[in-house]
Short mmCIF file of C-alpha atoms and ligand atoms in Angstrom, two decimals:
data_model
loop_
_atom_site.label_atom_id
_atom_site.label_comp_id
_atom_site.label_asym_id
_atom_site.label_seq_id
_atom_site.Cartn_x
_atom_site.Cartn_y
_atom_site.Cartn_z
CA MET A 1336 21.43 198.58 88.82
CA VAL A 1337 19.10 195.95 90.32
CA THR A 1338 15.63 196.10 88.78
CA ASP A 1339 12.43 196.02 90.79
CA THR A 1340 11.55 192.34 90.33
CA PRO A 1341 10.27 189.83 92.89
CA ASP A 1342 13.92 188.74 93.23
CA ARG A 1343 14.63 192.07 94.88
CA ARG A 1344 12.34 191.15 97.78
CA PHE A 1345 13.96 190.63 101.19
CA HIS A 1346 12.91 189.97 104.76
CA VAL A 1347 14.56 191.04 108.00
CA VAL A 1348 15.05 189.05 111.22
CA ILE A 1349 16.10 191.09 114.25
CA PRO A 1350 17.08 188.84 117.17
CA CYS A 1351 16.26 190.87 120.23
CA ALA A 1352 16.10 188.35 123.04
CA GLY A 1353 19.48 188.92 124.69
CA SER A 1354 19.92 190.27 128.20
CA GLY A 1355 22.45 192.92 127.12
CA SER A 1356 24.22 192.53 130.45
CA ARG A 1357 27.56 193.89 129.14
CA ALA A 1358 25.92 197.30 128.57
CA ASN A 1359 25.14 197.41 132.29
CA ILE A 1360 22.19 199.79 131.86
CA GLY A 1361 19.71 197.88 134.02
CA ALA A 1362 17.40 196.83 131.17
CA PRO A 1363 17.88 194.97 127.87
CA LYS A 1364 19.94 197.40 125.81
CA GLN A 1365 17.55 197.39 122.85
CA TYR A 1366 15.26 199.62 124.95
CA ALA A 1367 17.92 202.18 125.87
CA LEU A 1368 16.78 205.60 124.69
CA LEU A 1369 18.91 207.40 122.12
CA ASN A 1370 17.67 210.90 121.38
CA GLY A 1371 14.43 209.88 123.12
CA ILE A 1372 13.83 206.86 120.89
CA PRO A 1373 14.56 203.20 121.82
CA MET A 1374 17.67 201.78 120.17
CA VAL A 1375 15.65 199.00 118.53
CA VAL A 1376 13.43 201.56 116.78
CA HIS A 1377 16.49 203.23 115.25
CA ALA A 1378 17.66 199.82 114.02
CA VAL A 1379 14.30 198.95 112.46
CA ARG A 1380 13.85 202.40 110.91
CA SER A 1381 17.01 202.01 108.83
CA PHE A 1382 15.18 199.34 106.78
CA GLN A 1383 11.98 201.32 106.26
CA GLY A 1384 11.89 202.77 102.77
CA VAL A 1385 14.53 200.40 101.36
CA ARG A 1386 13.00 199.00 98.17
CA GLY A 1387 12.11 195.31 98.49
CA LEU A 1388 11.47 195.25 102.25
CA SER A 1389 8.79 192.61 102.93
CA GLN A 1390 7.25 190.87 105.95
CA SER A 1391 9.88 190.98 108.69
CA VAL A 1392 10.17 189.91 112.32
CA LEU A 1393 11.60 191.01 115.63
CA VAL A 1394 12.26 188.08 117.95
CA VAL A 1395 11.97 188.87 121.66
CA ALA A 1396 12.14 186.71 124.79
CA PRO A 1397 8.91 184.84 125.69
CA ASP A 1398 8.50 187.01 128.82
CA ASP A 1399 9.23 190.34 127.08
CA SER A 1400 6.42 192.75 127.83
CA ALA A 1401 7.92 195.94 126.43
CA MET A 1402 8.32 195.47 122.65
CA VAL A 1403 4.61 195.46 121.83
CA ASP A 1404 4.22 198.82 123.62
CA VAL A 1405 7.27 200.21 121.83
CA PHE A 1406 5.70 199.23 118.50
CA LYS A 1407 2.42 200.88 119.52
CA GLN A 1408 4.25 204.14 120.18
CA TRP A 1409 6.58 203.92 117.16
CA PRO A 1410 4.68 201.79 114.58
CA GLN A 1411 6.91 199.90 112.15
CA PRO A 1412 5.10 198.76 109.00
CA LYS A 1413 6.09 195.30 107.70
CA PHE A 1414 7.54 194.20 111.08
CA PHE A 1415 5.78 191.94 113.58
CA VAL A 1416 6.90 190.84 117.05
CA SER A 1417 7.40 187.15 117.85
CA HIS A 1418 7.81 186.08 121.48
CA THR A 1419 9.91 183.04 120.59
CA GLY A 1420 13.48 184.04 121.50
CA GLY A 1421 15.79 181.23 122.62
CA ALA A 1422 18.77 180.73 124.92
CA THR A 1423 21.30 181.70 122.23
CA ARG A 1424 21.37 184.17 119.39
CA ALA A 1425 21.31 181.25 116.91
CA GLN A 1426 18.16 179.85 118.54
CA SER A 1427 16.49 183.26 118.39
CA VAL A 1428 17.35 183.59 114.70
CA LEU A 1429 16.02 180.08 114.02
CA ALA A 1430 12.79 181.07 115.77
CA GLY A 1431 12.58 184.16 113.54
CA LEU A 1432 13.09 182.07 110.41
CA ASN A 1433 10.34 179.70 111.58
CA ALA A 1434 8.03 182.68 112.14
CA LEU A 1435 8.70 183.86 108.57
CA LYS A 1436 8.06 180.36 107.20
CA ALA A 1437 4.75 180.32 109.06
CA LYS A 1438 3.82 183.54 107.23
CA GLY A 1439 4.49 181.83 103.88
CA VAL A 1440 7.98 183.15 103.13
CA GLY A 1441 9.58 180.74 100.66
CA PRO A 1442 12.84 178.75 101.03
CA ASP A 1443 14.77 180.73 98.41
CA GLU A 1444 13.81 184.19 99.64
CA TRP A 1445 16.50 186.47 101.02
CA VAL A 1446 16.68 187.14 104.75
CA LEU A 1447 18.78 189.87 106.33
CA VAL A 1448 19.62 189.16 109.99
CA HIS A 1449 20.47 192.32 111.91
CA ASP A 1450 21.49 193.10 115.52
CA ALA A 1451 19.11 195.48 117.28
CA ALA A 1452 22.22 196.98 118.86
CA ARG A 1453 23.60 198.17 115.50
CA CYS A 1454 21.32 201.15 115.60
CA LEU A 1455 23.40 203.39 113.30
CA LEU A 1456 22.88 201.27 110.18
CA THR A 1457 21.90 203.38 107.16
CA PRO A 1458 19.72 202.62 104.09
CA GLN A 1459 22.85 203.24 101.98
CA LEU A 1460 24.74 200.37 103.70
CA ILE A 1461 21.71 198.08 103.32
CA GLU A 1462 21.56 198.98 99.62
CA LYS A 1463 25.26 198.18 99.24
CA LEU A 1464 24.75 194.74 100.83
CA LEU A 1465 21.71 194.03 98.64
CA LEU A 1466 23.49 195.03 95.41
CA ALA A 1467 26.44 192.78 96.24
CA CYS A 1468 24.47 189.75 97.46
CA LEU A 1469 21.30 189.61 95.35
CA VAL A 1470 23.40 188.22 92.50
CA ASP A 1471 25.47 185.91 94.71
CA LYS A 1472 24.93 182.16 95.14
CA VAL A 1473 25.75 182.14 98.88
CA GLY A 1474 25.03 185.65 100.20
CA GLY A 1475 27.22 187.67 102.52
CA LEU A 1476 27.65 190.19 105.28
CA LEU A 1477 28.71 193.75 105.98
CA ALA A 1478 32.21 193.73 107.43
CA LEU A 1479 35.15 196.01 108.07
CA PRO A 1480 38.84 195.30 107.37
CA LEU A 1481 40.55 195.24 110.78
CA PRO A 1482 42.02 198.73 111.34
CA ASP A 1483 44.05 198.08 114.50
CA THR A 1484 46.98 195.87 115.44
CA LEU A 1485 45.72 192.58 116.83
CA LYS A 1486 47.13 191.04 120.05
CA SER A 1487 46.37 187.76 121.73
CA GLU A 1488 46.44 187.80 125.53
CA SER A 1489 47.72 185.58 128.29
CA ASN A 1490 46.98 186.51 131.92
CA GLY A 1491 46.38 190.16 131.08
CA ARG A 1492 49.64 190.58 129.13
CA VAL A 1493 50.38 190.39 125.43
CA ASP A 1494 51.06 186.86 124.33
CA ILE A 1495 51.77 187.52 120.65
CA THR A 1496 50.88 190.04 117.96
CA LEU A 1497 48.78 188.44 115.26
CA ASP A 1498 48.98 189.22 111.56
CA ARG A 1499 46.06 191.57 110.85
CA SER A 1500 46.24 191.32 107.05
CA GLY A 1501 43.18 189.70 105.56
CA LYS A 1502 41.23 189.95 108.84
CA TRP A 1503 37.75 191.50 108.93
CA LEU A 1504 35.33 192.48 111.68
CA ALA A 1505 31.95 190.88 111.01
CA GLN A 1506 28.95 193.22 111.25
CA THR A 1507 25.29 192.87 110.39
CA PRO A 1508 23.06 192.71 108.40
CA GLN A 1509 24.08 189.26 107.20
CA MET A 1510 22.13 188.18 104.14
CA PHE A 1511 21.35 184.59 103.14
CA ARG A 1512 18.56 182.56 101.56
CA LEU A 1513 16.05 181.41 104.16
CA GLU A 1514 16.35 177.64 103.89
CA MET A 1515 20.15 177.59 103.41
CA LEU A 1516 20.51 179.67 106.56
CA PHE A 1517 17.97 177.57 108.44
CA GLN A 1518 19.78 174.32 107.66
CA ALA A 1519 23.18 175.86 108.44
CA LEU A 1520 22.02 177.09 111.86
CA MET A 1521 20.33 173.75 112.62
CA SER A 1522 23.58 171.87 112.07
CA ALA A 1523 25.98 174.48 113.53
CA ASP A 1524 27.52 173.95 116.94
CA GLU A 1525 26.93 176.06 120.05
CA SER A 1526 29.93 178.30 119.40
CA VAL A 1527 28.43 180.31 116.51
CA THR A 1528 27.96 184.00 117.26
CA ASP A 1529 26.82 185.03 113.80
CA GLU A 1530 25.01 183.57 110.81
CA ALA A 1531 28.06 183.64 108.52
CA SER A 1532 29.92 181.23 110.83
CA ALA A 1533 27.05 178.76 110.55
CA MET A 1534 27.24 179.01 106.74
CA GLU A 1535 31.03 178.51 106.91
CA MET A 1536 30.54 175.35 109.01
CA SER A 1537 28.36 174.10 106.15
CA GLY A 1538 31.31 174.56 103.78
CA LEU A 1539 30.14 177.83 102.21
CA SER A 1540 32.10 181.10 101.84
CA PRO A 1541 29.95 184.19 102.45
CA LEU A 1542 30.82 187.38 100.56
CA LEU A 1543 32.52 190.16 102.57
CA VAL A 1544 30.90 193.52 101.72
CA PRO A 1545 32.98 196.52 102.93
CA SER A 1546 31.06 198.48 105.53
CA ALA A 1547 31.68 201.51 107.76
CA ALA A 1548 33.02 201.89 111.31
CA PHE A 1549 29.88 203.72 112.43
CA ASN A 1550 27.89 200.48 112.08
CA PHE A 1551 29.31 199.27 115.40
CA LYS A 1552 27.34 197.21 117.91
CA VAL A 1553 26.39 199.06 121.07
CA THR A 1554 27.84 196.71 123.68
CA TYR A 1555 29.21 198.74 126.61
CA ALA A 1556 27.68 201.74 128.40
CA GLU A 1557 30.12 204.17 126.75
CA ASP A 1558 29.02 202.95 123.28
CA LEU A 1559 25.61 204.46 124.04
CA GLN A 1560 27.15 207.93 124.33
CA MET A 1561 28.97 207.51 121.02
CA ALA A 1562 25.81 206.29 119.26
CA GLN A 1563 23.84 209.18 120.75
CA ALA A 1564 26.41 211.72 119.48
CA ILE A 1565 26.34 210.30 115.94
CA LEU A 1566 22.52 210.27 115.87
CA ALA A 1567 22.39 213.86 117.15
CA ASP A 1568 24.87 214.91 114.44
CA ARG A 1569 22.77 213.19 111.77
CA SER A 1570 19.61 214.97 112.87
CA VAL A 1571 21.40 218.35 112.81
CA SER A 1572 22.67 217.58 109.29
CA THR A 1573 19.13 216.65 108.19
CA VAL A 1574 17.72 219.93 109.55
CA LEU A 1575 20.48 221.94 107.86
CA ALA A 1576 19.82 220.19 104.55
CA THR A 1577 16.08 221.02 104.54
O1 LIG B 1697 25.08 189.44 122.96
P1 LIG B 1697 25.23 190.01 121.59
O2 LIG B 1697 25.45 191.49 121.62
O3 LIG B 1697 26.21 189.30 120.72
O4 LIG B 1697 23.79 189.81 120.90
C1 LIG B 1697 23.58 190.12 119.55
C2 LIG B 1697 22.09 190.14 119.26
O5 LIG B 1697 21.53 188.85 119.47
C3 LIG B 1697 21.34 191.12 120.15
O6 LIG B 1697 20.42 191.86 119.34
C4 LIG B 1697 20.65 190.20 121.14
O7 LIG B 1697 19.43 190.72 121.64
C5 LIG B 1697 20.40 188.96 120.30
N1 LIG B 1697 20.24 187.74 121.11
C6 LIG B 1697 19.05 187.02 121.04
N2 LIG B 1697 18.86 185.89 121.80
C7 LIG B 1697 19.82 185.50 122.66
C8 LIG B 1697 21.03 186.22 122.75
C9 LIG B 1697 21.24 187.34 121.96
O8 LIG B 1697 18.15 187.39 120.27
N3 LIG B 1697 19.58 184.43 123.41
#
């Protein structure tokens, strides 16, 4: 059991400056409504109430005019909006880390980077990540052992079947110490699509923390329907339990 010490404190960076074009919903997907509430609000709410949550940031594109209004309608204590998103996810995360530094967050403090599009994250999964990583030298990420058979493709046909043993699907949150992550992202190349890869390029081995399939990233239009169904089921379960 982790005790309630300053070491338990953590910050969240939610990069939210992507165009979300693969979702094909006509607006950045973080604003898609699920059960009448924007996806990004669901994502942020999963952190509220988790012990240790401290000053956290949502990074949006410089020309984003919607997030401030969303936060007025659905206030999120401890989170502020920074209009400093960059051309890549890594640049947006770096901007978020800089925004936290500017607020006085120290180099050894823990930061959890989370996709706005993983809107089904639960406090229980966050707790599991914290318990595993707070005592770790490097930090780690939620991930799922690959359930399906893995194929590589050539011109639309199967090239070969790859060995799936020991392969994991990386999810978020990904949890690292602020300055270690900052330096790793600064020296990573353009190809990184998550924070763990930047740490790996720095020669570090992040911890894999077993997660759940429901923590998927809403990417395509049909994912929205699946997320909506799960959220609706959760709210029915909550009503039945009260
Ligand atoms: O495109 P993808 O789904 O991998 O994006 C993951 C997350 O990174 C999303 O929350 C997206 O808004 C964010 N992102 C960003 N800045 C970019 C590109 C993506 O904050 N330039």
